[in-house]
Coordinates of C-alpha atoms (C1' of nucleotides) in Angstrom, one line a residue:
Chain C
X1 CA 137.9 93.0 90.0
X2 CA 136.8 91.8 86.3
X3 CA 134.1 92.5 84.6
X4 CA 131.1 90.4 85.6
X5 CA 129.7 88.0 83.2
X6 CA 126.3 86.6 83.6
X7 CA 124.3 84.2 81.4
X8 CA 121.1 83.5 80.5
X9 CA 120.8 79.7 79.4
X10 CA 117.3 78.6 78.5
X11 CA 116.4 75.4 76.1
X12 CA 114.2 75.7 73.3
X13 CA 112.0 72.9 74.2
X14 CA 108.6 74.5 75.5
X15 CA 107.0 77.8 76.0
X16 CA 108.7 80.7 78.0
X17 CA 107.4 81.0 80.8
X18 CA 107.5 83.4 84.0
X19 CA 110.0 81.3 86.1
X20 CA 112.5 81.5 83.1
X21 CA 111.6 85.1 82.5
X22 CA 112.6 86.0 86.2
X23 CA 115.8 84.2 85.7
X24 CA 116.5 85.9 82.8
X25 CA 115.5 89.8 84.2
X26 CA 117.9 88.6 87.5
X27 CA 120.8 87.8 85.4
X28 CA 120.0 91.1 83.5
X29 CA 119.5 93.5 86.6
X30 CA 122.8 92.0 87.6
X31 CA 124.7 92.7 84.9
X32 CA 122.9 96.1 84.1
X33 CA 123.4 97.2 87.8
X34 CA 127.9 95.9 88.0
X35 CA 127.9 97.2 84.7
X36 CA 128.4 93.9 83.2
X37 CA 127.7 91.3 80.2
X38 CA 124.8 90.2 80.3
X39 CA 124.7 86.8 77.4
X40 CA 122.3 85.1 76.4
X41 CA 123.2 80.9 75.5
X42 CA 120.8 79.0 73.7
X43 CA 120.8 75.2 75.0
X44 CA 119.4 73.4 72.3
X45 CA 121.2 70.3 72.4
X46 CA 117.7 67.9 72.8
X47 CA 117.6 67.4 69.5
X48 CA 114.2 65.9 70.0
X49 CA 112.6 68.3 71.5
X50 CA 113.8 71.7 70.1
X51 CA 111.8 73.9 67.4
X52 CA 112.7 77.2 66.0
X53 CA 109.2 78.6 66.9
X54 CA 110.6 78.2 70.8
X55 CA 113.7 79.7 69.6
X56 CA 111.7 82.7 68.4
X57 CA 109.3 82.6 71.5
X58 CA 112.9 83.3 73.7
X59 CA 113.5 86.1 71.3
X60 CA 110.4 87.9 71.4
X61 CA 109.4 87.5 74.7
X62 CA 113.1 89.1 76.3
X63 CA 112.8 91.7 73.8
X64 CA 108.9 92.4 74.9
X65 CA 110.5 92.6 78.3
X66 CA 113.0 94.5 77.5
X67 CA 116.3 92.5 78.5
X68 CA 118.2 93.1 75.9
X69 CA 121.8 90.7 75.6
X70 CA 125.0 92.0 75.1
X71 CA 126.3 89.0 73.2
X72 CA 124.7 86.2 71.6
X73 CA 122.3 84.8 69.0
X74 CA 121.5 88.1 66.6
X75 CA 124.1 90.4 68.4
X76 CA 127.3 88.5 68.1
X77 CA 130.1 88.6 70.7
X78 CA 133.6 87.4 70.5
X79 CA 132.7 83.9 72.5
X80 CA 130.2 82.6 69.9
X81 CA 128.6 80.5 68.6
X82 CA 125.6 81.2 71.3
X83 CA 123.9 78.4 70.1
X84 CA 125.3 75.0 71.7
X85 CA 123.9 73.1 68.6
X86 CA 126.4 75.0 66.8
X87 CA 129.6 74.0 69.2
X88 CA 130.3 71.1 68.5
X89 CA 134.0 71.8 67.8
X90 CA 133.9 73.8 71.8
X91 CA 132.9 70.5 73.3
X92 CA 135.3 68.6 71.5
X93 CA 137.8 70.0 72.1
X94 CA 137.3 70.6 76.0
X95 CA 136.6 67.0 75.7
X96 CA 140.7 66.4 75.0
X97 CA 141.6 68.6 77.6
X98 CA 139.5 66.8 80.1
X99 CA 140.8 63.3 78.7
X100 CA 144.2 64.5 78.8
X101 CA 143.9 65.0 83.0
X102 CA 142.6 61.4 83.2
X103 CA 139.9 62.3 84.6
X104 CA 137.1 60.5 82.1
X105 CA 136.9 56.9 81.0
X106 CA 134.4 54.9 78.2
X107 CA 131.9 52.8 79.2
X108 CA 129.2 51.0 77.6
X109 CA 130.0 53.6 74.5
X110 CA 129.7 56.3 76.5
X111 CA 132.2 59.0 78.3
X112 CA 132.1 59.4 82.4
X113 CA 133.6 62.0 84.5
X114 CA 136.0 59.9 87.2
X115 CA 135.1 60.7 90.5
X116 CA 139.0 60.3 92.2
X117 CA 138.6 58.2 95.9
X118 CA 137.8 54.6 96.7
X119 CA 134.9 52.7 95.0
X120 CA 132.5 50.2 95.9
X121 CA 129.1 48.3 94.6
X122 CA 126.1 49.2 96.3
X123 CA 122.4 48.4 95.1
X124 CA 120.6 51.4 95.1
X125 CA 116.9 49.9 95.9
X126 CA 115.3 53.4 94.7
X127 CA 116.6 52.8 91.4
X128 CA 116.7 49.7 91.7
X129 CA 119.8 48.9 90.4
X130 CA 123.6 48.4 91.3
X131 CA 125.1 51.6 91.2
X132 CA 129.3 52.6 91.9
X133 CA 129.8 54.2 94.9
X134 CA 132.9 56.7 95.4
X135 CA 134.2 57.5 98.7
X136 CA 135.2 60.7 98.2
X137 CA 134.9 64.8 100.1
X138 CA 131.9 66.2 100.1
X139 CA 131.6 69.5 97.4
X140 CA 131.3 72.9 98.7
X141 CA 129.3 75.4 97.3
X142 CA 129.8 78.9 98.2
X143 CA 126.5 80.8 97.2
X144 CA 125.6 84.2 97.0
X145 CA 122.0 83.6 98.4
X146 CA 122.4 80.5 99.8
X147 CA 125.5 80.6 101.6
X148 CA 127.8 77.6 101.7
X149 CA 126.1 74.3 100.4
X150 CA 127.6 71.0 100.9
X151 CA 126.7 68.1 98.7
X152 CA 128.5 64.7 98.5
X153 CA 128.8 63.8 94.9
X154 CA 129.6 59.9 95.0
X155 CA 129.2 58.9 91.5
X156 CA 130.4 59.2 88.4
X157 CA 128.3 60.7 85.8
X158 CA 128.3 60.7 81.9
X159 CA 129.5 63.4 80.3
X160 CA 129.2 61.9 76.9
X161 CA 126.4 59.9 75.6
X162 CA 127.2 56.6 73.6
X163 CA 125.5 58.7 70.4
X164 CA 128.5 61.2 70.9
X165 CA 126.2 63.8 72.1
X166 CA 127.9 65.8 75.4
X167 CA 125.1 65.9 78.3
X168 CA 124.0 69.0 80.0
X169 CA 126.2 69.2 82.6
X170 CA 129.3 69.0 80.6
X171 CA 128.3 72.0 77.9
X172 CA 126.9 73.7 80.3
X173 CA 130.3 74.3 82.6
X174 CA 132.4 73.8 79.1
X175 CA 130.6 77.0 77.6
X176 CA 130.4 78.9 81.5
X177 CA 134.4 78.1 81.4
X178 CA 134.7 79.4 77.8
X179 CA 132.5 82.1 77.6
X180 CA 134.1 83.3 80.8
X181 CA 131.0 83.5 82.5
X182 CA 131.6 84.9 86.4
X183 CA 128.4 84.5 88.0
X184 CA 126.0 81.6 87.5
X185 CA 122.4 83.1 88.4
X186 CA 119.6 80.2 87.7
X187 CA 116.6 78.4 89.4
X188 CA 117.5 76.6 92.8
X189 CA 116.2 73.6 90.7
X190 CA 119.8 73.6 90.0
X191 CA 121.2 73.4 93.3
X192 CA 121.3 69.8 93.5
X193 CA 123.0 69.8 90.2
X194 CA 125.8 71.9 91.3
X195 CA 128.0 69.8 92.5
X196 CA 128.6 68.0 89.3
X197 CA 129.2 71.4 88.0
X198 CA 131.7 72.7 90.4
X199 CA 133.4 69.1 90.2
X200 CA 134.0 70.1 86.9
X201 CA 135.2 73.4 87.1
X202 CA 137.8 72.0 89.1
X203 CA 138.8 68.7 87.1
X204 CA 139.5 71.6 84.2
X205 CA 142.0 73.4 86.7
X206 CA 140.1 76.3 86.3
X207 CA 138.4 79.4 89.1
X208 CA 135.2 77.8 89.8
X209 CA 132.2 80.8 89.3
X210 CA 130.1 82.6 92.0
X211 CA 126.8 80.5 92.2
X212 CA 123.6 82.4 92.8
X213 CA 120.6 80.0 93.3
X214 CA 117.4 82.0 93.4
X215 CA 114.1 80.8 94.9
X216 CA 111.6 79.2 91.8
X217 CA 108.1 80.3 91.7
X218 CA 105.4 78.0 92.7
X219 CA 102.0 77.6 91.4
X220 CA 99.5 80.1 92.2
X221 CA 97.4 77.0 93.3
X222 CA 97.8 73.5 94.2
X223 CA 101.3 71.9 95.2
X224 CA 104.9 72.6 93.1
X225 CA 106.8 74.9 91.2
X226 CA 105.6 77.0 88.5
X227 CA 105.4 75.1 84.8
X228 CA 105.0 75.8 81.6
X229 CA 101.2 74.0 81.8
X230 CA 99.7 76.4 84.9
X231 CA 97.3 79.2 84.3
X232 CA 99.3 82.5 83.8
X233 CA 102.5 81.1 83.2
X234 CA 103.1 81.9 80.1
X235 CA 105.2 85.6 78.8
X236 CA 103.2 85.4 75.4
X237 CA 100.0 85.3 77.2
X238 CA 100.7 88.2 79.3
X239 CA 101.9 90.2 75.8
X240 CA 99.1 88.9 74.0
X241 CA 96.7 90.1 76.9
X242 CA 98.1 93.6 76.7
X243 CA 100.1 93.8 79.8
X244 CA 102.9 96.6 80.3
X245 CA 105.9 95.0 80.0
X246 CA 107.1 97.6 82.6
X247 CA 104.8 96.1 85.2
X248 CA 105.7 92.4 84.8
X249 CA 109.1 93.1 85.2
X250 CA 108.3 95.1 88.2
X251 CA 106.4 92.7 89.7
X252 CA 108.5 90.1 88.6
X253 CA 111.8 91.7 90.4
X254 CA 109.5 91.7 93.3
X255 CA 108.8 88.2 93.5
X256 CA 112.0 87.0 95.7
X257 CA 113.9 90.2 95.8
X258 CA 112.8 93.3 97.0
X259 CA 115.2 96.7 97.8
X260 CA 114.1 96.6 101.9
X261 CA 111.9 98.5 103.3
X262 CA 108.4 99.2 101.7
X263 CA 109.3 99.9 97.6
X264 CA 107.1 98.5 95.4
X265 CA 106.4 100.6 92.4
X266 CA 109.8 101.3 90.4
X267 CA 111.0 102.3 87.2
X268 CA 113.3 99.9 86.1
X269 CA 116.0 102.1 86.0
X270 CA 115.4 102.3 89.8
X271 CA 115.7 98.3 90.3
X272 CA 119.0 98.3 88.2
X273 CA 120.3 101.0 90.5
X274 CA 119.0 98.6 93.6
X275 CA 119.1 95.3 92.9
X276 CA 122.2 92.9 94.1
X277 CA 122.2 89.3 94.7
X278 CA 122.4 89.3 98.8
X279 CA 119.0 90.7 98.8
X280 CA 117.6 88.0 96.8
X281 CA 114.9 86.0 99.2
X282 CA 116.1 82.4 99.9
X283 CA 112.5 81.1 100.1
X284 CA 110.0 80.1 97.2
X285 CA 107.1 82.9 96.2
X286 CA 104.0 81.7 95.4
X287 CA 102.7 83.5 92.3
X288 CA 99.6 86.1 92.4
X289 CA 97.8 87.5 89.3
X290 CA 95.5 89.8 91.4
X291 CA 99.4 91.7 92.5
X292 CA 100.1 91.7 88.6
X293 CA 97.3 93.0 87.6
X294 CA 97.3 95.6 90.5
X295 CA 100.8 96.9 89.2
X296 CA 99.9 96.4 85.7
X297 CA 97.0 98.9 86.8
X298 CA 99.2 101.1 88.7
X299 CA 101.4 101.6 85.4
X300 CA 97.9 102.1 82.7
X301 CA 96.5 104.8 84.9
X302 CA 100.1 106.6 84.5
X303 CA 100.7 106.5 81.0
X304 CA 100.9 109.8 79.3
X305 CA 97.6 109.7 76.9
X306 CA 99.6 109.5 73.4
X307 CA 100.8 106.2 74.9
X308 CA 97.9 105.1 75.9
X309 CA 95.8 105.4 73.1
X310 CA 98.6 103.9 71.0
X311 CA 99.4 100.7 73.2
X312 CA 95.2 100.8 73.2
X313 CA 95.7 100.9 69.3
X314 CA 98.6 98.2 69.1
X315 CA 96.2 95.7 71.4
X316 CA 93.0 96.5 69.1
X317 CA 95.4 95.7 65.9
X318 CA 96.5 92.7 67.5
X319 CA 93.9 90.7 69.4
X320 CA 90.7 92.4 67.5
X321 CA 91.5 92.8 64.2
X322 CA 87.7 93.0 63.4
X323 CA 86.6 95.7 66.0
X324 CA 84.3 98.0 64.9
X325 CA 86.9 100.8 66.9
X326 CA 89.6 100.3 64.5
X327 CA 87.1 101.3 61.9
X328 CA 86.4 104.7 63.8
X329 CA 87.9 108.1 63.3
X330 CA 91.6 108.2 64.9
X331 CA 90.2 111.3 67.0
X332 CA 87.0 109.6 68.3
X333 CA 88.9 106.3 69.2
X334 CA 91.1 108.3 71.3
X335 CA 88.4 110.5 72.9
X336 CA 87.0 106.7 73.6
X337 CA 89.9 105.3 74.8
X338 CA 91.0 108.3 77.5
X339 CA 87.7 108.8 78.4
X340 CA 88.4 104.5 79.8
X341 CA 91.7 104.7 80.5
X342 CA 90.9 105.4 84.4
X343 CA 88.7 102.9 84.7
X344 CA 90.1 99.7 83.5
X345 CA 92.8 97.8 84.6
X346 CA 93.9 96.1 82.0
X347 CA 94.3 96.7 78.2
X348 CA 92.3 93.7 77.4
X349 CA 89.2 95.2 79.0
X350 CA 88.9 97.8 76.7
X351 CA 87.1 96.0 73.9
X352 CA 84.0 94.8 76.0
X353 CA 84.3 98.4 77.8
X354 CA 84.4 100.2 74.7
X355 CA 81.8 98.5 72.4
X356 CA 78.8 100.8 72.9
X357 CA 80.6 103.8 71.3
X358 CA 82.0 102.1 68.1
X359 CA 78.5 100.0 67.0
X360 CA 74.9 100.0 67.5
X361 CA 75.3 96.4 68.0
X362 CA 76.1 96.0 71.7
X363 CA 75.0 93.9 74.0
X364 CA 72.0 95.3 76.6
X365 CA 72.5 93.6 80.0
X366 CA 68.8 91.7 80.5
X367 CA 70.1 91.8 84.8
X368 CA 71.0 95.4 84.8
X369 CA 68.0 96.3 82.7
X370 CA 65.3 94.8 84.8
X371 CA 66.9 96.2 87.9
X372 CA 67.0 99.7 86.5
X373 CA 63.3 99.5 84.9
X374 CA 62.0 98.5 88.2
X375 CA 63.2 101.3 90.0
X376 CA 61.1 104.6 90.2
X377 CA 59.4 105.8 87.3
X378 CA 62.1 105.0 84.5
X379 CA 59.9 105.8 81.4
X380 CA 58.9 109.1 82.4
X381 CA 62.4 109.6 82.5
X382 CA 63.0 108.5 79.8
X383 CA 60.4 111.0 78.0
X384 CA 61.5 113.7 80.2
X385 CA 65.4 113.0 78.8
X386 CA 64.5 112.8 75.1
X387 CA 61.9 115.8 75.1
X388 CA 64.6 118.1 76.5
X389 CA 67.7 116.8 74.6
X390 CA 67.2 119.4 71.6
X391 CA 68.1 122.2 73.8
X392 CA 70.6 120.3 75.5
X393 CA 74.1 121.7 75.5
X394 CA 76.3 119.2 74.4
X395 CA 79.6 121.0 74.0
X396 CA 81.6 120.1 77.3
X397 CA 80.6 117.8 79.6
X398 CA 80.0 120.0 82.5
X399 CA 77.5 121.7 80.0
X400 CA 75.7 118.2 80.1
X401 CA 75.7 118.0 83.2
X402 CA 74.1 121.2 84.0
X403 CA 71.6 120.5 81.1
X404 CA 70.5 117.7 83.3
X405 CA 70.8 119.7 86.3
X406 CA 68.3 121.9 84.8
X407 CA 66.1 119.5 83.4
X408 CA 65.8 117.6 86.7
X409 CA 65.1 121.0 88.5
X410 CA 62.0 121.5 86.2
X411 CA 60.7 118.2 87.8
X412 CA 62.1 118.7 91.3
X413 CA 64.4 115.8 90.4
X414 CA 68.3 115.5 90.6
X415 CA 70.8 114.6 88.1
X416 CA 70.6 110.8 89.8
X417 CA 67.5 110.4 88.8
X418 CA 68.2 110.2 85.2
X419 CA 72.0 108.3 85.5
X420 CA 70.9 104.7 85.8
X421 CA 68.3 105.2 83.1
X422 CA 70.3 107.3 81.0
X423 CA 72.9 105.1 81.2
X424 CA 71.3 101.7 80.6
X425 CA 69.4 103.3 76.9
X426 CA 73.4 104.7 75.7
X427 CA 75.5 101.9 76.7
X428 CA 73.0 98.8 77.6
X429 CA 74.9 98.2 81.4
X430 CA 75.4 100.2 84.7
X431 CA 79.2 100.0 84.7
X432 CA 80.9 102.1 82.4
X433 CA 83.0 105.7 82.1
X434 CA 80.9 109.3 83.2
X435 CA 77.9 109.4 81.9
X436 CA 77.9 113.2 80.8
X437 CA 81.0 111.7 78.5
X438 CA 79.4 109.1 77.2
X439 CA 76.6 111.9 75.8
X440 CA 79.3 114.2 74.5
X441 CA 81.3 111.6 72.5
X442 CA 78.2 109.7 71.5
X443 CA 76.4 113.1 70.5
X444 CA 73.0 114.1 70.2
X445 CA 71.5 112.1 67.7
X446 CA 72.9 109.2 68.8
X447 CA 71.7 109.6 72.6
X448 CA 68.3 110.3 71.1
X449 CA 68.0 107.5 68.8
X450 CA 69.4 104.9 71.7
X451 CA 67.0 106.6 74.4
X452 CA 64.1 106.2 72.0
X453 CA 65.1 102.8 71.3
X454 CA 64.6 101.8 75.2
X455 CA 61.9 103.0 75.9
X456 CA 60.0 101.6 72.8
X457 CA 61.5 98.4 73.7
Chain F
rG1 C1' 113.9 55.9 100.1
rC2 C1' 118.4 59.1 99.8
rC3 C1' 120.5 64.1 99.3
rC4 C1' 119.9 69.5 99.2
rU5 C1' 117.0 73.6 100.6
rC6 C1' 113.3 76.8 102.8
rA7 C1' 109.8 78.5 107.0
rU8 C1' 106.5 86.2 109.6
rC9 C1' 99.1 88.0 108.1
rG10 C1' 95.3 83.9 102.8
rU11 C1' 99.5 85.9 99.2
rC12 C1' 104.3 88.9 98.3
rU13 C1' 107.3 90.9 101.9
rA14 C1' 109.9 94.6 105.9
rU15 C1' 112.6 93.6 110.5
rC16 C1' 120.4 93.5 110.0
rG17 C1' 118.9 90.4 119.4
rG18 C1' 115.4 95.2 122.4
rU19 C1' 109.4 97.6 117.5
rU20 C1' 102.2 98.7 119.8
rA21 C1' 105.9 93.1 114.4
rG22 C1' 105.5 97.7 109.3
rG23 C1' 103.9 97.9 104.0
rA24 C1' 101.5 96.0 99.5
rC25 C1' 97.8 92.6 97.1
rA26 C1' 93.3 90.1 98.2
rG27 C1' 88.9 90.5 101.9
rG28 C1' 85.3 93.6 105.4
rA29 C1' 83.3 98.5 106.6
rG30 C1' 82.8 103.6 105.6
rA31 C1' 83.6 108.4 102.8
rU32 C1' 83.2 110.6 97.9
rU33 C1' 79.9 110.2 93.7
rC34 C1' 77.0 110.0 88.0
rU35 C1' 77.0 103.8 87.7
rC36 C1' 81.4 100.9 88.0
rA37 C1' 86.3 101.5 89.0
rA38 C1' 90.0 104.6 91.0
rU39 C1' 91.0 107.4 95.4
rC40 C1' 90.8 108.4 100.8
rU41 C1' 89.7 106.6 105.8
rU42 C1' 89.2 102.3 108.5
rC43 C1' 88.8 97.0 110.3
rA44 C1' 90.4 92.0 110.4
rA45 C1' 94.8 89.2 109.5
rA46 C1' 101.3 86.5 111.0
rG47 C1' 106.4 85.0 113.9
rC48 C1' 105.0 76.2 112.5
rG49 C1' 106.0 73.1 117.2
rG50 C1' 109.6 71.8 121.0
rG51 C1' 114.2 72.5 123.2
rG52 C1' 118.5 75.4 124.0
rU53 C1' 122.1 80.2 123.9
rU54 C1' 121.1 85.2 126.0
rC55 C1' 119.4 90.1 130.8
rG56 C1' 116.4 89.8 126.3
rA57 C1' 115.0 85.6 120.2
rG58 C1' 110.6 86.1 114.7
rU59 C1' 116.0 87.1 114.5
rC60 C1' 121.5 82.6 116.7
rC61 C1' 122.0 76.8 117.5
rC62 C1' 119.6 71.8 117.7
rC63 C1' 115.5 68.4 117.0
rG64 C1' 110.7 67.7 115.0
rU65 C1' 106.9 69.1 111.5
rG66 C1' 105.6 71.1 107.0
rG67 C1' 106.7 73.1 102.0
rG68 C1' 110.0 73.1 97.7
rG69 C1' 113.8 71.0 94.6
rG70 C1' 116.9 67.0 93.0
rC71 C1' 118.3 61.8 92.6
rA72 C1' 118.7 60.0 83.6
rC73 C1' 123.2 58.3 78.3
rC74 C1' 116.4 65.5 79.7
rA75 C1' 117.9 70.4 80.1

RNA sequence: GCCCUCAUCGUCUAUCGGUUAGGACAGGAGAUUCUCAAUCUUCAAAGCGGGGUUCGAGUCCCCGUGGGGGCACCA
């Protein structure tokens, strides 16, 4: 059998957006795991509605995730131009061969693909309008996921607008035909659009490709598919917001596909080695940011701490320029940051998590601190804390501990007793990394000064 | 309206005619503890309805219902 061939086809006319990005990482999987061509098309023949910075936002975001193209727009390939803006000549000429078969004809200064059987005039009260009719066989689609299809396609369509401009459906199966594309893996939003397609294919006399229609993603809430204008659907937000690429595409391999049996958490090198069209789900997913962000969890908590502290870094740079961590010492910031790495769950928690240990300026939470001042005799704590921090031993944390310890068994207190309190005068909240920590990386004269600070206040 | 398509816990899903219908997320309870997470234990939670086929159906077929998509000189 030939090598397979797969494309990835999107329009620069909007944002990329998770439903594209799936289609892209299933073509990709494909033709990473038949060790295939994976191409990547640009379809920017909407002249209206394209823009380069959607162009680069289909760039970035595959390279974020990591599906990298085989041929196409910055790699080359010997079936270019990628960009169907830049075809022109393709379409022309394809446009010859199909005119040649007598298979097209011009009406009102447009082209249309000839349907061949029997016609007739029908009013069409949807459309309200008189539409042709042709009597002809229904088309039948042999899917991969779907099985065999059957769609009657009883009117002839234009392949050519009256500007000159070739439609969709005609560069679309002119450049599949061309590029020698061998599997067609896109939305099911396609399905219907399939028959024109394969109509096609067969009016140019040539193999007509394996169809793979995968399910589409539907909103998280409220009816419909997944667009471009719904909460979380957006690849740059996700990359902005300091998600793992490795965890979107695992959850997004997961979202209508999955390897059988109870797999969840792979290494893409694992889903290459599983993944094949027949287990591809037939029925829509509903999307689920509480899943992504469990996964994108899953895959912080195991990053080696070098990586950490530098994707850490790499967020900081990017989304808070201004922090006062950036301004820290590189060794302190990571002590910071791996001392938070098992506690968060996303990157972009880290600057509210963090603030405390990079400015005196934090917020003090007025809830938390009324709660904790109510309970037991916080001041005396307090006093207690800051008369015995001098001979506090502040060189590991299990040496802070057992300062505290001690200190507590002078009073015939625990360490508990002085958490809440402690915790509220160093970092201004109750939620936050070990307390003993907090005190080594803050340090002595800093504990002091924030302790003294509370209980003046 | 017409055409296509899909249907298991709230959500993502496993099950290749015979299971106490399994897992994960979310939710509840508990354990641990230095708060919050994480972690561990645990609870609750599903075969859309109706007909067939079969010894036996979530699984195959039909009808209904519900969801999704499409019906352009957009892609």
């Amino acid at each position: 059998m030939s090598q397979v061939r797969v494309r990835f086809a999107p329009s620069p006319t909007g944002f990329f957006h998770i439903g594209s990005a799936r289609t892209a990482l299933f073509n990709w999987l494909y033709a990473r795991h038949t060790g295939g061509v994976f191409i990547l098309r640009i379809e920017d023949t909407d002249k209206e509605r394209n823009s380069d910075q959607f162009l680069n936002l289909i760039y970035d975001s595959l390279h974020w995730l990591g599906l990298n193209w085989d041929e196409g727009p910055k790699v080359g390939g010997e079936f270019g131009p990628y960009l169907q803006s830049q075809r022109g000549a393709v379409y022309r000429e394809y446009l010859e061969k199909l005119k040649a078969t007598g298979r097209t004809y011009e009406k009102d200064g447009a082209t249309w693909f000839k349907l061949i059987g029997e016609r007739s005039e029908v009013f069409d009260d949807h459309r309200k309008k008189t539409v042709t009719k042709v009597k002809t066989a229904p088309t039948v689609i042999d899917d991969l996921i779907r099985g065999r299809v059957e769609r009657l396609e009883d009117e002839d369509f234009v392949i050519v607008r009256s500007d000159g401009n070739p439609v969709f459906h005609f560069t679309n199966v002119v450049d599949d035909i061309a590029m020698r594309i061998t599997h067609v893996i896109r939305g099911e939003d396609h399905l219907s659009n399939t028959s024109k397609h394969v109509e096609l294919f067969k009016a140019f006399g040539v193999p007509v490709p394996q169809f793979a229609h995968i399910p589409l993603i539907l909103k998280q809430n409220g009816p419909g598919k997944m667009s471009k204008r719904d909460q979380g659907a957006l690849i740059e937000e996700y990359q902005k917001r300091g998600f793992l690429p490795a965890a979107l595409v695992n959850f997004l391999s997961l979202l209508g596909w999955n390897p059988g049996g109870d797999r969840e958490k792979m290494p893409v090198e694992e889903i290459v080695r599983l993944f094949d069209l027949p287990g591809v789900n037939q029925s829509n997913a509903r999307f689920d940011d509480k899943k992504l962000a469990h996964v994108n969890m899953l895959y912080l908590l195991e990053l080696p701490p070098d990586t950490f502290v530098e994707k850490a870094r790499q967020y900081f740079e990017a989304q808070h320029p201004d922090a006062p961590a950036l301004k820290a010492k590189a060794a302190y910031f990571r002590d910071v940051m791996l001392l938070s790495q098992p506690k968060i769950k996303g990157l972009e928690e880290l600057p509210a998590y963090t603030a405390y240990f990079f400015t005196e300026d934090y917020v003090v939470d007025p809830k938390v601190r009324e709660k904790v001042m109510a309970k037991g005799d916080p001041k005396a704590r307090l006093h207690e804390l800051i008369g015995a921090l001098a001979v506090f031993d502040f060189s590991t944390d299990s040496a802070i501990e057992d300062s505290i310890k001690n200190l507590g068994g002078r009073h015939n207190l625990a360490f508990g007793d002085y958490q809440a309190v402690a915790r509220l005068g160093v970092s201004g909240t109750n939620a936050g990394p070990s307390i003993t920590g907090m005190f080594r990386l803050l340090g002595r004269e800093k504990v002091e000064e924030r302790l003294k600070r509370l209980l003046g206040s």
